[in-house]
mmCIF file of C-alpha atoms in Angstrom:
data_model
loop_
_atom_site.group_PDB
_atom_site.id
_atom_site.type_symbol
_atom_site.label_atom_id
_atom_site.label_comp_id
_atom_site.label_asym_id
_atom_site.label_seq_id
_atom_site.Cartn_x
_atom_site.Cartn_y
_atom_site.Cartn_z
ATOM 1 C CA MET A 1 129.878 87.639 113.030
ATOM 2 C CA ALA A 2 129.835 87.834 109.269
ATOM 3 C CA ASN A 3 127.582 90.854 108.652
ATOM 4 C CA LEU A 4 128.067 93.332 111.461
ATOM 5 C CA ARG A 5 125.967 96.452 111.362
ATOM 6 C CA TRP A 6 128.075 99.612 111.218
ATOM 7 C CA TYR A 7 127.341 100.459 114.847
ATOM 8 C CA ASP A 8 128.125 96.943 116.072
ATOM 9 C CA LYS A 9 131.750 97.488 115.080
ATOM 10 C CA ASP A 10 131.998 99.922 117.999
ATOM 11 C CA ARG A 11 131.293 98.409 121.415
ATOM 12 C CA TYR A 12 129.958 101.651 122.841
ATOM 13 C CA LEU A 13 127.593 102.384 119.941
ATOM 14 C CA SER A 14 126.420 98.790 119.898
ATOM 15 C CA ALA A 15 125.461 99.006 123.594
ATOM 16 C CA PHE A 16 123.789 102.383 123.045
ATOM 17 C CA MET A 17 121.718 101.087 120.129
ATOM 18 C CA THR A 18 120.715 97.966 122.075
ATOM 19 C CA LEU A 19 119.531 100.088 125.003
ATOM 20 C CA LEU A 20 117.832 102.622 122.750
ATOM 21 C CA GLU A 21 115.851 99.913 120.979
ATOM 22 C CA THR A 22 114.357 98.754 124.308
ATOM 23 C CA LEU A 23 112.938 102.167 125.206
ATOM 24 C CA ASP A 24 109.387 103.379 124.772
ATOM 25 C CA SER A 25 109.022 105.296 121.493
ATOM 26 C CA LYS A 26 108.347 108.587 123.319
ATOM 27 C CA VAL A 27 111.552 108.218 125.350
ATOM 28 C CA GLN A 28 113.444 107.203 122.197
ATOM 29 C CA SER A 29 112.351 110.468 120.584
ATOM 30 C CA GLU A 30 113.357 112.515 123.632
ATOM 31 C CA VAL A 31 116.789 110.867 123.718
ATOM 32 C CA ALA A 32 117.231 111.391 119.974
ATOM 33 C CA LEU A 33 116.264 115.061 120.111
ATOM 34 C CA ASP A 34 118.669 115.694 122.988
ATOM 35 C CA ILE A 35 121.512 113.969 121.143
ATOM 36 C CA LEU A 36 120.744 116.011 118.023
ATOM 37 C CA LYS A 37 121.229 119.151 120.126
ATOM 38 C CA GLU A 38 124.717 117.926 121.083
ATOM 39 C CA ILE A 39 125.913 117.105 117.558
ATOM 40 C CA PRO A 40 126.710 120.727 116.585
ATOM 41 C CA LYS A 41 129.203 120.789 119.471
ATOM 42 C CA VAL A 42 131.276 117.939 117.989
ATOM 43 C CA ILE A 43 131.141 118.316 114.210
ATOM 44 C CA SER A 44 133.863 120.040 112.274
ATOM 45 C CA MET A 45 131.740 121.101 109.300
ATOM 46 C CA ASP A 46 128.889 123.589 109.009
ATOM 47 C CA CYS A 47 126.026 122.207 111.110
ATOM 48 C CA GLU A 48 123.256 123.293 108.737
ATOM 49 C CA ALA A 49 124.973 121.662 105.747
ATOM 50 C CA PHE A 50 125.593 118.526 107.800
ATOM 51 C CA MET A 51 121.952 118.226 108.866
ATOM 52 C CA LEU A 52 120.725 118.810 105.301
ATOM 53 C CA TYR A 53 122.971 115.960 104.214
ATOM 54 C CA VAL A 54 121.554 113.760 107.005
ATOM 55 C CA GLU A 55 117.975 114.576 106.023
ATOM 56 C CA LYS A 56 118.547 113.487 102.415
ATOM 57 C CA ASN A 57 118.672 109.890 103.632
ATOM 58 C CA ASP A 58 115.022 108.863 103.314
ATOM 59 C CA PRO A 59 113.954 106.351 106.012
ATOM 60 C CA LYS A 60 111.211 105.021 103.729
ATOM 61 C CA LYS A 61 113.914 103.248 101.710
ATOM 62 C CA TYR A 62 114.830 101.047 104.672
ATOM 63 C CA ASN A 63 113.194 98.622 107.055
ATOM 64 C CA ARG A 64 115.430 98.947 110.122
ATOM 65 C CA TRP A 65 113.875 99.295 113.584
ATOM 66 C CA TYR A 66 115.090 102.882 113.940
ATOM 67 C CA ASP A 67 113.666 103.979 110.568
ATOM 68 C CA LYS A 68 110.136 103.813 111.973
ATOM 69 C CA ASN A 69 110.749 106.839 114.219
ATOM 70 C CA PRO A 70 111.903 109.954 112.310
ATOM 71 C CA HIS A 71 113.809 111.323 115.318
ATOM 72 C CA ILE A 72 115.695 108.077 115.879
ATOM 73 C CA HIS A 73 116.385 107.710 112.168
ATOM 74 C CA LYS A 74 117.805 111.221 112.004
ATOM 75 C CA VAL A 75 120.084 110.838 115.032
ATOM 76 C CA VAL A 76 121.350 107.396 113.979
ATOM 77 C CA GLU A 77 122.131 108.650 110.485
ATOM 78 C CA ALA A 78 123.850 111.715 111.945
ATOM 79 C CA ILE A 79 125.988 109.545 114.238
ATOM 80 C CA ARG A 80 126.806 107.247 111.310
ATOM 81 C CA LEU A 81 128.084 110.202 109.298
ATOM 82 C CA LEU A 82 130.318 111.540 112.069
ATOM 83 C CA SER A 83 134.018 110.831 111.975
ATOM 84 C CA GLU A 84 135.344 108.412 114.581
ATOM 85 C CA ALA A 85 136.810 111.324 116.571
ATOM 86 C CA GLU A 86 133.511 113.225 116.439
ATOM 87 C CA ARG A 87 131.602 110.137 117.601
ATOM 88 C CA GLU A 88 133.968 109.641 120.505
ATOM 89 C CA SER A 89 133.462 113.290 121.497
ATOM 90 C CA LEU A 90 129.716 112.608 121.611
ATOM 91 C CA TYR A 91 129.913 109.522 123.884
ATOM 92 C CA VAL A 92 129.888 111.419 127.194
ATOM 93 C CA SER A 93 126.822 113.389 126.102
ATOM 94 C CA ILE A 94 125.070 110.202 124.958
ATOM 95 C CA SER A 95 125.735 108.561 128.323
ATOM 96 C CA ASP A 96 124.503 111.629 130.219
ATOM 97 C CA ILE A 97 121.365 111.828 128.060
ATOM 98 C CA MET A 98 120.585 108.137 128.546
ATOM 99 C CA GLN A 99 120.919 108.551 132.316
ATOM 100 C CA GLN A 100 118.754 111.669 132.266
ATOM 101 C CA HIS A 101 115.860 109.927 130.481
ATOM 102 C CA THR A 102 116.120 106.387 131.818
ATOM 103 C CA GLU A 103 117.516 104.225 134.554
ATOM 104 C CA LEU A 104 119.726 102.658 131.894
ATOM 105 C CA HIS A 105 123.273 103.765 131.510
ATOM 106 C CA LEU A 106 126.455 102.864 129.694
ATOM 107 C CA THR A 107 128.777 102.944 132.703
ATOM 108 C CA GLY A 108 130.019 99.414 132.126
ATOM 109 C CA LEU A 109 131.802 100.559 129.007
ATOM 110 C CA THR A 110 135.047 102.449 128.937
ATOM 111 C CA LEU A 111 135.204 105.451 126.673
ATOM 112 C CA LYS A 112 138.034 105.318 124.187
ATOM 113 C CA LYS A 113 140.988 107.481 125.160
#
């Protein structure tokens, strides 16, 4: 595994991204929007400043699968910019959101303690 993507370095995020990629684009957007609503609850900095920083990352510069959907791009970039502790705080919400929108879930993975 020479060139791991940033999210593949975390087992939980890797599973989430794999599941997310398999979803219909409408469901992907719904999941992304719900996760974006949860991010203010876990970040330590000003939410508005954080989201402005996230939005400066233009998806047109990239050719990743999640750059094609602006909602997915925004949530993935936001998760990427979170600290490890903030990401871990978001995992329960991500799992709940995935279960709410799909029959897929991340129950096989243990959340970091």
